[in-house]
Amino acid sequence: MSKLVYLKDVVTLQLNSESCSGCAMCATVCPRGVFEISHRKAKVADRDACIECGACAQNCPEGAVSVRVGVGCASAVINSMLGINNSGCCSMDQYENDKAAAKGTGC
Amino acid sequence: MRYKIDPGLYALGAPDADSPVLISASFKMSFDLLREALPARNAWVLVLDTDGINVWCAAGKGTFGTEELAGRIESCGLSRVVKHRKIIVPQLGAPGISAHEIQKLTGFKVAYGPIRASDLPDFIDSGLKARPGMREKTFTTGERLSLVPVEIVHAFKNFLMVLPLVFLLGGFSGQGMFVANALRFGGATALGLLMAIAAGCLVTPLLLPWLPGRAFSIKGLWPGITFGVLFLVLRNIVSALPAASTLESAAWMLLIPAISAYLAMNFTGCSTFTSLSGVKKEMRWAVPAQIAAVVLGAMLWITSVFI
Ligand code: SF4
Ligand code: SF4
């Protein structure tokens, strides 16, 4: 099955090639295979696959990647709009969600 | 919290100063999966205090984070326990951890392990190298199905809240006794709502990769429309109730797809491929449309009860 992708042209991922050293850390941590390394530079190869988890930005030693981090979860957005705190899918049904997440699914 | 384990350093088997060090979260299942993945192996497991939450979610919140990891390495005296300076951090913890910061703060080099714990033996045996595929998050049918019960329970809570209203309004439908009507018409209505839930919480997740559209609300529309038609067929042909009026049919064809689309939209949080920017963009048009359809559908349905 090919990779599932969400909406087109919407994510906030930014890569500054100039400061990139080609260390490939971003490609290592990305759970969505967004980056490719060619000629000792990182390249955003599959932008729409990005889920804005922030792993790449956290782990780029050159600070060449930036992204507005968030969880793509509609119920969390609704809860925060309604002023219900503790939002975030992760806190809703702790155990069941965690069980799936621990297996490598989202939350 | 029942699913919490104490943070600290644990031994799997009989590890020594050369054994690998694996980092985990204080969620019991994360720890158990690690242990099951490495039977008959000697390793250290350093459990971070994530408040009983799994690695991925805790990394998003920042509790599975650089500061906690550096502090825990320090407080457990890891540099005295092992001779080498390598730790294996689960890749799904990367959003919370800054590998170069950890090296600066503690001298330990972070090797990001595979996404699935079951790939760990392979990863360790190949000298901490991930094979292709080990680094990508999947969303298989099994993974999607395992999330269905949670979604159904959520939807069911709301369903139970509207149920009294459904039976009350059912009582005013048709001729005859109030209680008998409440059961017959209310029962049919309850079935309609249950089918909407099934469309949004079961069929949509199951068929997710194949449903047309990128926005989850659009994906949820197709099972919703199908189940809307199916419901009307059941309602008119199979049940002994008088056939639904045009008004009532229209109401159902608005309500079931709209509810299904809404529930499908809420599955974004369970999925592994949505971004917050994307979800916000979808919600800008999807939520107003869903509310409009539900309000209109409810109005049509109530009108159909009283005329
Ligand atoms: S982590 Fe940063 S420096 Fe390294 S390849 Fe990626 S963008 Fe370039
Ligand atoms: S934010 Fe996450 S998904 Fe997006 S490119 Fe970075 S690591 Fe990959």
Tab-separated table of C-alpha atoms and ligand atoms in Angstrom:
chain	number	residue	atom	x	y	z
A	1	MET	CA	0.000	0.000	0.000
A	2	SER	CA	1.400	3.395	-0.915
A	3	LYS	CA	1.961	6.023	1.736
A	4	LEU	CA	-1.167	7.724	3.027
A	5	VAL	CA	-1.084	11.488	2.630
A	6	TYR	CA	-3.321	14.199	3.962
A	7	LEU	CA	-4.029	17.650	2.473
A	8	LYS	CA	-1.785	19.254	-0.146
A	9	ASP	CA	0.449	22.283	0.375
A	10	VAL	CA	-0.495	23.052	3.923
A	11	VAL	CA	2.349	22.124	6.300
A	12	THR	CA	4.647	24.715	7.877
A	13	LEU	CA	7.913	22.816	7.305
A	14	GLN	CA	10.844	25.029	6.247
A	15	LEU	CA	14.342	23.915	5.282
A	16	ASN	CA	17.217	26.325	4.966
A	17	SER	CA	19.615	24.516	2.631
A	18	GLU	CA	22.349	27.055	3.153
A	19	SER	CA	23.009	26.111	6.776
A	20	CYS	CA	22.498	22.369	6.146
A	21	SER	CA	25.584	20.250	6.634
A	22	GLY	CA	24.126	17.056	5.203
A	23	CYS	CA	24.388	15.108	8.444
A	24	ALA	CA	21.118	13.263	7.630
A	25	MET	CA	19.741	13.461	11.137
A	26	CYS	CA	16.446	14.895	9.869
A	27	ALA	CA	16.026	11.944	7.517
A	28	THR	CA	16.786	9.540	10.360
A	29	VAL	CA	14.216	10.880	12.801
A	30	CYS	CA	11.394	11.679	10.402
A	31	PRO	CA	8.659	9.029	10.758
A	32	ARG	CA	7.204	9.972	7.385
A	33	GLY	CA	10.173	9.800	5.039
A	34	VAL	CA	9.914	13.478	4.155
A	35	PHE	CA	13.637	14.105	3.621
A	36	GLU	CA	16.143	12.813	1.140
A	37	ILE	CA	19.851	13.480	1.253
A	38	SER	CA	21.621	14.111	-2.010
A	39	HIS	CA	25.007	15.717	-2.635
A	40	ARG	CA	25.502	16.235	1.106
A	41	LYS	CA	22.371	18.343	1.425
A	42	ALA	CA	18.950	17.564	2.802
A	43	LYS	CA	16.049	17.947	0.428
A	44	VAL	CA	12.327	17.991	1.171
A	45	ALA	CA	11.243	15.147	-1.056
A	46	ASP	CA	7.706	14.531	0.156
A	47	ARG	CA	6.413	17.699	1.738
A	48	ASP	CA	2.737	16.717	1.951
A	49	ALA	CA	3.620	13.671	4.037
A	50	CYS	CA	4.864	15.840	6.923
A	51	ILE	CA	2.781	15.613	10.102
A	52	GLU	CA	4.463	18.542	11.889
A	53	CYS	CA	5.788	16.403	14.723
A	54	GLY	CA	8.925	18.532	15.041
A	55	ALA	CA	11.441	15.690	15.305
A	56	CYS	CA	13.557	17.058	12.455
A	57	ALA	CA	13.741	20.582	13.864
A	58	GLN	CA	14.615	19.290	17.350
A	59	ASN	CA	17.435	17.162	16.012
A	60	CYS	CA	19.019	19.329	13.347
A	61	PRO	CA	22.347	20.386	14.819
A	62	GLU	CA	22.568	23.335	12.434
A	63	GLY	CA	19.097	24.690	13.147
A	64	ALA	CA	18.339	24.430	9.447
A	65	VAL	CA	14.829	23.017	9.819
A	66	SER	CA	11.827	24.739	11.301
A	67	VAL	CA	8.206	23.676	11.614
A	68	ARG	CA	5.217	24.793	13.647
A	69	VAL	CA	4.666	21.754	15.821
A	70	GLY	CA	1.222	20.423	16.620
A	71	VAL	CA	-0.926	17.313	16.744
A	72	GLY	CA	-3.224	16.790	13.786
A	73	CYS	CA	-6.242	15.986	15.877
A	74	ALA	CA	-9.644	17.538	15.265
A	75	SER	CA	-11.061	16.694	18.690
A	76	ALA	CA	-8.140	18.464	20.375
A	77	VAL	CA	-8.819	21.537	18.243
A	78	ILE	CA	-12.519	21.404	19.137
A	79	ASN	CA	-11.762	20.972	22.830
A	80	SER	CA	-9.394	23.896	22.894
A	81	MET	CA	-11.955	26.030	21.064
A	82	LEU	CA	-14.541	25.068	23.657
A	83	GLY	CA	-12.070	25.952	26.369
A	84	ILE	CA	-11.759	22.378	27.615
A	85	ASN	CA	-8.215	21.998	28.733
A	86	ASN	CA	-6.426	18.679	29.004
A	87	SER	CA	-7.091	18.503	25.308
A	88	GLY	CA	-4.911	16.552	22.942
A	89	CYS	CA	-5.935	13.164	21.725
A	90	CYS	CA	-3.381	11.626	23.973
A	91	SER	CA	-5.197	12.497	27.164
A	92	MET	CA	-8.670	11.409	26.150
A	93	ASP	CA	-8.629	7.709	26.619
A	94	GLN	CA	-5.267	7.277	28.074
A	95	TYR	CA	-5.015	3.579	28.113
A	96	GLU	CA	-6.642	2.563	24.860
A	97	ASN	CA	-4.927	5.272	22.862
A	98	ASP	CA	-1.634	4.571	24.479
A	99	LYS	CA	-1.953	0.931	23.701
A	100	ALA	CA	-2.282	1.684	20.012
A	101	ALA	CA	0.379	4.369	20.144
A	102	ALA	CA	2.842	2.153	21.902
A	103	LYS	CA	2.477	-0.297	19.061
A	104	GLY	CA	3.607	2.363	16.674
A	105	THR	CA	0.346	4.026	15.730
A	106	GLY	CA	-0.457	7.651	16.415
A	107	CYS	CA	-2.415	8.772	19.383
B	1	MET	CA	-2.531	5.664	37.485
B	2	ARG	CA	-2.537	1.938	36.947
B	3	TYR	CA	-0.384	1.877	33.862
B	4	LYS	CA	2.531	3.721	35.299
B	5	ILE	CA	5.873	2.250	36.232
B	6	ASP	CA	8.568	3.924	38.291
B	7	PRO	CA	11.204	5.880	36.388
B	8	GLY	CA	14.777	4.685	36.775
B	9	LEU	CA	17.255	2.131	35.519
B	10	TYR	CA	16.065	-1.452	34.950
B	11	ALA	CA	18.016	-4.556	34.020
B	12	LEU	CA	16.788	-7.011	31.363
B	13	GLY	CA	18.519	-10.320	31.911
B	14	ALA	CA	21.982	-9.864	33.371
B	15	PRO	CA	23.463	-6.786	31.693
B	16	ASP	CA	27.060	-5.685	32.223
B	17	ALA	CA	29.109	-2.593	31.446
B	18	ASP	CA	29.046	-3.336	27.704
B	19	SER	CA	25.325	-4.031	27.340
B	20	PRO	CA	23.146	-1.730	25.241
B	21	VAL	CA	21.091	0.967	26.971
B	22	LEU	CA	17.510	1.461	25.807
B	23	ILE	CA	15.433	4.488	26.738
B	24	SER	CA	11.725	4.052	27.423
B	25	ALA	CA	8.713	5.809	28.923
B	26	SER	CA	7.013	5.193	32.245
B	27	PHE	CA	3.967	3.802	30.443
B	28	LYS	CA	3.770	0.143	31.373
B	29	MET	CA	2.899	-1.041	27.885
B	30	SER	CA	5.902	0.753	26.341
B	31	PHE	CA	8.125	-1.057	28.805
B	32	ASP	CA	6.413	-4.406	28.307
B	33	LEU	CA	6.683	-4.187	24.521
B	34	LEU	CA	10.378	-3.523	24.896
B	35	ARG	CA	10.795	-6.478	27.184
B	36	GLU	CA	8.811	-8.802	24.917
B	37	ALA	CA	10.840	-7.677	21.915
B	38	LEU	CA	14.126	-8.641	23.578
B	39	PRO	CA	13.654	-12.094	25.093
B	40	ALA	CA	16.805	-13.686	26.463
B	41	ARG	CA	18.888	-10.586	25.940
B	42	ASN	CA	20.901	-8.542	28.363
B	43	ALA	CA	20.231	-4.840	28.266
B	44	TRP	CA	19.708	-1.793	30.434
B	45	VAL	CA	16.420	0.063	30.212
B	46	LEU	CA	16.346	3.649	31.398
B	47	VAL	CA	12.743	4.630	32.083
B	48	LEU	CA	11.962	8.344	31.880
B	49	ASP	CA	9.223	9.947	33.943
B	50	THR	CA	6.496	10.554	31.372
B	51	ASP	CA	3.625	10.377	33.808
B	52	GLY	CA	2.493	7.000	32.505
B	53	ILE	CA	2.207	8.213	28.930
B	54	ASN	CA	3.667	6.472	25.870
B	55	VAL	CA	6.796	7.670	24.111
B	56	TRP	CA	5.190	9.372	21.102
B	57	CYS	CA	2.550	11.303	23.031
B	58	ALA	CA	4.954	12.211	25.827
B	59	ALA	CA	7.510	13.440	23.271
B	60	GLY	CA	4.797	15.668	21.819
B	61	LYS	CA	4.052	17.051	25.262
B	62	GLY	CA	7.748	17.431	26.049
B	63	THR	CA	7.784	15.155	29.104
B	64	PHE	CA	9.795	12.627	27.120
B	65	GLY	CA	12.329	15.376	26.581
B	66	THR	CA	15.936	16.449	26.500
B	67	GLU	CA	15.911	17.805	30.020
B	68	GLU	CA	14.317	14.713	31.544
B	69	LEU	CA	16.648	12.359	29.644
B	70	ALA	CA	19.809	14.282	30.587
B	71	GLY	CA	18.655	14.501	34.201
B	72	ARG	CA	17.789	10.809	34.385
B	73	ILE	CA	21.158	9.769	32.901
B	74	GLU	CA	22.760	11.857	35.623
B	75	SER	CA	20.594	10.737	38.554
B	76	CYS	CA	20.918	7.050	37.668
B	77	GLY	CA	24.669	7.366	37.281
B	78	LEU	CA	24.553	5.755	33.854
B	79	SER	CA	28.129	6.801	33.065
B	80	ARG	CA	29.288	4.577	35.934
B	81	VAL	CA	27.042	1.657	34.991
B	82	VAL	CA	28.236	1.260	31.403
B	83	LYS	CA	31.623	1.754	29.786
B	84	HIS	CA	30.362	2.801	26.350
B	85	ARG	CA	28.636	6.131	25.604
B	86	LYS	CA	25.686	5.126	23.447
B	87	ILE	CA	21.984	5.141	24.194
B	88	ILE	CA	19.175	3.831	22.022
B	89	VAL	CA	16.239	6.235	22.017
B	90	PRO	CA	13.013	5.169	20.282
B	91	GLN	CA	12.629	7.120	17.058
B	92	LEU	CA	9.104	8.135	18.030
B	93	GLY	CA	10.658	9.990	20.970
B	94	ALA	CA	12.631	12.245	18.626
B	95	PRO	CA	10.093	15.123	18.679
B	96	GLY	CA	10.966	15.604	22.344
B	97	ILE	CA	14.705	14.898	22.268
B	98	SER	CA	17.519	16.881	20.827
B	99	ALA	CA	20.271	14.345	20.158
B	100	HIS	CA	23.099	16.868	19.852
B	101	GLU	CA	22.000	18.567	23.097
B	102	ILE	CA	22.087	15.230	24.899
B	103	GLN	CA	25.602	14.589	23.678
B	104	LYS	CA	26.675	18.038	24.821
B	105	LEU	CA	25.016	17.683	28.227
B	106	THR	CA	25.884	14.086	29.077
B	107	GLY	CA	28.520	12.815	26.645
B	108	PHE	CA	26.132	10.064	25.516
B	109	LYS	CA	25.506	9.671	21.831
B	110	VAL	CA	21.896	9.083	20.829
B	111	ALA	CA	21.157	6.330	18.332
B	112	TYR	CA	17.539	6.477	17.253
B	113	GLY	CA	16.051	3.013	17.366
B	114	PRO	CA	13.370	1.648	15.052
B	115	ILE	CA	9.719	2.687	15.281
B	116	ARG	CA	8.444	-0.779	16.165
B	117	ALA	CA	9.907	-2.458	19.218
B	118	SER	CA	9.816	-5.771	17.354
B	119	ASP	CA	12.541	-4.500	15.008
B	120	LEU	CA	14.916	-3.901	17.929
B	121	PRO	CA	16.844	-7.198	17.853
B	122	ASP	CA	17.571	-6.720	14.149
B	123	PHE	CA	18.576	-3.100	14.787
B	124	ILE	CA	20.941	-4.023	17.605
B	125	ASP	CA	22.455	-6.980	15.771
B	126	SER	CA	23.202	-4.922	12.674
B	127	GLY	CA	25.242	-2.460	14.709
B	128	LEU	CA	22.475	0.057	15.435
B	129	LYS	CA	21.507	0.409	11.790
B	130	ALA	CA	17.897	0.657	10.700
B	131	ARG	CA	16.789	-1.208	7.632
B	132	PRO	CA	14.525	0.543	5.103
B	133	GLY	CA	10.983	0.556	6.402
B	134	MET	CA	11.988	0.545	10.056
B	135	ARG	CA	11.802	4.311	10.175
B	136	GLU	CA	8.367	4.878	8.758
B	137	LYS	CA	5.182	4.939	10.689
B	138	THR	CA	2.561	2.670	9.188
B	139	PHE	CA	-1.192	2.671	9.508
B	140	THR	CA	-2.256	-0.824	8.626
B	141	THR	CA	-5.776	-2.184	8.687
B	142	GLY	CA	-4.994	-3.892	11.987
B	143	GLU	CA	-3.675	-0.676	13.502
B	144	ARG	CA	-6.726	1.227	12.323
B	145	LEU	CA	-9.084	-1.446	13.625
B	146	SER	CA	-7.465	-1.409	17.067
B	147	LEU	CA	-8.549	2.223	17.395
B	148	VAL	CA	-12.172	1.604	16.471
B	149	PRO	CA	-13.450	0.612	19.953
B	150	VAL	CA	-12.244	3.887	21.510
B	151	GLU	CA	-13.959	5.897	18.803
B	152	ILE	CA	-17.188	3.972	19.181
B	153	VAL	CA	-17.230	4.437	22.952
B	154	HIS	CA	-16.798	8.190	22.506
B	155	ALA	CA	-19.593	8.432	19.976
B	156	PHE	CA	-21.787	6.204	22.105
B	157	LYS	CA	-21.629	8.596	25.040
B	158	ASN	CA	-23.158	11.322	22.891
B	159	PHE	CA	-25.643	8.866	21.468
B	160	LEU	CA	-26.891	7.971	24.955
B	161	MET	CA	-27.379	11.648	25.699
B	162	VAL	CA	-29.766	12.203	22.796
B	163	LEU	CA	-31.534	8.881	23.236
B	164	PRO	CA	-34.247	10.144	25.676
B	165	LEU	CA	-35.119	12.921	23.235
B	166	VAL	CA	-35.324	10.410	20.402
B	167	PHE	CA	-37.848	8.257	22.259
B	168	LEU	CA	-39.811	11.273	23.457
B	169	LEU	CA	-40.203	12.597	19.914
B	170	GLY	CA	-40.904	9.070	18.707
B	171	GLY	CA	-43.874	9.054	21.045
B	172	PHE	CA	-45.451	11.898	19.112
B	173	SER	CA	-45.032	10.113	15.783
B	174	GLY	CA	-47.863	8.279	14.040
B	175	GLN	CA	-51.209	7.390	15.526
B	176	GLY	CA	-51.830	5.216	18.500
B	177	MET	CA	-50.423	4.938	22.000
B	178	PHE	CA	-47.586	7.207	23.072
B	179	VAL	CA	-45.464	4.453	24.587
B	180	ALA	CA	-45.905	2.094	21.657
B	181	ASN	CA	-44.984	4.890	19.269
B	182	ALA	CA	-42.016	5.881	21.336
B	183	LEU	CA	-40.661	2.362	21.052
B	184	ARG	CA	-41.406	1.845	17.371
B	185	PHE	CA	-40.445	5.226	15.948
B	186	GLY	CA	-37.868	5.988	18.591
B	187	GLY	CA	-36.323	2.598	17.941
B	188	ALA	CA	-36.077	3.307	14.229
B	189	THR	CA	-34.477	6.671	14.919
B	190	ALA	CA	-31.991	5.133	17.312
B	191	LEU	CA	-31.073	2.638	14.594
B	192	GLY	CA	-30.483	5.528	12.183
B	193	LEU	CA	-28.102	7.189	14.615
B	194	LEU	CA	-26.307	3.928	15.306
B	195	MET	CA	-25.810	3.441	11.588
B	196	ALA	CA	-24.330	6.934	11.360
B	197	ILE	CA	-21.902	5.990	14.120
B	198	ALA	CA	-21.027	2.747	12.367
B	199	ALA	CA	-20.369	4.646	9.132
B	200	GLY	CA	-18.099	7.207	10.772
B	201	CYS	CA	-16.357	5.141	13.426
B	202	LEU	CA	-16.088	1.712	11.850
B	203	VAL	CA	-16.459	1.759	8.074
B	204	THR	CA	-14.456	4.953	7.529
B	205	PRO	CA	-11.373	3.871	9.509
B	206	LEU	CA	-11.507	0.441	7.910
B	207	LEU	CA	-11.678	1.722	4.331
B	208	LEU	CA	-9.602	4.855	4.958
B	209	PRO	CA	-6.922	4.346	2.280
B	210	TRP	CA	-9.461	3.628	-0.421
B	211	LEU	CA	-12.142	6.242	0.278
B	212	PRO	CA	-12.009	9.124	-2.208
B	213	GLY	CA	-10.886	12.530	-0.971
B	214	ARG	CA	-8.005	13.728	1.167
B	215	ALA	CA	-9.955	15.473	3.916
B	216	PHE	CA	-11.314	12.983	6.434
B	217	SER	CA	-14.735	14.684	6.360
B	218	ILE	CA	-14.976	13.863	2.663
B	219	LYS	CA	-13.827	10.292	3.270
B	220	GLY	CA	-16.537	9.930	5.913
B	221	LEU	CA	-19.203	11.207	3.573
B	222	TRP	CA	-19.227	8.127	1.335
B	223	PRO	CA	-19.980	5.537	4.036
B	224	GLY	CA	-22.441	8.081	5.448
B	225	ILE	CA	-24.381	8.376	2.212
B	226	THR	CA	-24.323	4.606	1.713
B	227	PHE	CA	-25.587	3.962	5.218
B	228	GLY	CA	-28.211	6.712	4.831
B	229	VAL	CA	-29.686	4.888	1.852
B	230	LEU	CA	-29.327	1.543	3.594
B	231	PHE	CA	-31.150	2.885	6.627
B	232	LEU	CA	-34.053	4.177	4.562
B	233	VAL	CA	-34.317	0.791	2.888
B	234	LEU	CA	-34.399	-0.958	6.265
B	235	ARG	CA	-36.754	1.644	7.676
B	236	ASN	CA	-39.250	1.448	4.797
B	237	ILE	CA	-39.080	-2.117	3.646
B	238	VAL	CA	-37.901	-4.328	6.467
B	239	SER	CA	-39.586	-2.663	9.434
B	240	ALA	CA	-43.348	-2.693	9.838
B	241	LEU	CA	-43.449	1.102	10.124
B	242	PRO	CA	-45.307	3.255	7.597
B	243	ALA	CA	-42.897	4.486	4.935
B	244	ALA	CA	-40.886	7.610	5.723
B	245	SER	CA	-42.217	10.871	4.308
B	246	THR	CA	-40.116	12.840	1.832
B	247	LEU	CA	-39.304	15.239	4.640
B	248	GLU	CA	-38.091	12.491	6.930
B	249	SER	CA	-36.069	10.834	4.169
B	250	ALA	CA	-34.382	14.143	3.392
B	251	ALA	CA	-33.677	14.600	7.093
B	252	TRP	CA	-31.918	11.224	7.259
B	253	MET	CA	-29.914	11.845	4.119
B	254	LEU	CA	-28.578	14.982	5.795
B	255	LEU	CA	-28.102	13.604	9.299
B	256	ILE	CA	-26.349	10.298	8.639
B	257	PRO	CA	-23.724	11.631	6.192
B	258	ALA	CA	-23.101	14.720	8.364
B	259	ILE	CA	-22.636	12.698	11.552
B	260	SER	CA	-20.431	10.219	9.720
B	261	ALA	CA	-18.319	13.054	8.289
B	262	TYR	CA	-17.934	14.593	11.729
B	263	LEU	CA	-16.877	11.321	13.338
B	264	ALA	CA	-14.489	10.645	10.453
B	265	MET	CA	-12.966	14.082	10.990
B	266	ASN	CA	-12.344	13.171	14.602
B	267	PHE	CA	-10.402	10.143	13.438
B	268	THR	CA	-7.642	12.531	12.289
B	269	GLY	CA	-6.225	12.397	15.810
B	270	CYS	CA	-5.944	8.611	15.677
B	271	SER	CA	-4.390	8.530	12.258
B	272	THR	CA	-0.677	8.677	11.674
B	273	PHE	CA	-0.559	11.029	8.722
B	274	THR	CA	-2.364	14.262	9.604
B	275	SER	CA	-0.805	17.604	10.514
B	276	LEU	CA	-2.262	20.310	12.724
B	277	SER	CA	-2.119	22.833	9.862
B	278	GLY	CA	-4.040	20.408	7.692
B	279	VAL	CA	-6.638	19.627	10.332
B	280	LYS	CA	-7.256	23.323	10.943
B	281	LYS	CA	-7.654	23.908	7.233
B	282	GLU	CA	-10.129	21.044	6.916
B	283	MET	CA	-12.110	22.187	9.943
B	284	ARG	CA	-12.545	25.708	8.602
B	285	TRP	CA	-14.987	24.515	5.998
B	286	ALA	CA	-15.995	21.093	7.305
B	287	VAL	CA	-17.297	22.071	10.738
B	288	PRO	CA	-19.679	24.818	9.505
B	289	ALA	CA	-20.960	22.427	6.820
B	290	GLN	CA	-21.496	19.626	9.343
B	291	ILE	CA	-23.314	21.910	11.773
B	292	ALA	CA	-25.524	23.305	9.004
B	293	ALA	CA	-26.429	19.804	7.806
B	294	VAL	CA	-27.180	18.517	11.295
B	295	VAL	CA	-29.307	21.536	12.261
B	296	LEU	CA	-31.234	21.424	8.995
B	297	GLY	CA	-31.610	17.649	9.214
B	298	ALA	CA	-32.844	17.821	12.815
B	299	MET	CA	-35.326	20.551	11.926
B	300	LEU	CA	-36.701	18.575	9.000
B	301	TRP	CA	-36.938	15.458	11.118
B	302	ILE	CA	-38.780	17.199	13.991
B	303	THR	CA	-41.116	18.848	11.501
B	304	SER	CA	-41.818	15.446	9.955
B	305	VAL	CA	-42.802	14.115	13.374
B	306	PHE	CA	-45.423	16.758	13.971
B	307	ILE	CA	-47.087	17.000	10.568
C	1	SF4	S1	19.598	17.536	10.231
C	1	SF4	FE1	19.908	19.638	9.556
C	1	SF4	S2	22.038	19.732	8.968
C	1	SF4	FE2	21.539	17.567	9.105
C	1	SF4	S3	20.931	17.017	7.017
C	1	SF4	FE3	19.058	17.590	8.065
C	1	SF4	S4	18.813	19.770	7.637
C	1	SF4	FE4	20.911	19.254	7.126
C	2	SF4	S1	7.958	17.583	11.345
C	2	SF4	FE1	8.043	15.382	11.652
C	2	SF4	S2	6.985	14.559	9.867
C	2	SF4	FE2	7.480	16.674	9.383
C	2	SF4	S3	9.397	16.536	8.314
C	2	SF4	FE3	9.883	16.891	10.449
C	2	SF4	S4	10.180	14.883	11.299
C	2	SF4	FE4	9.151	14.583	9.346
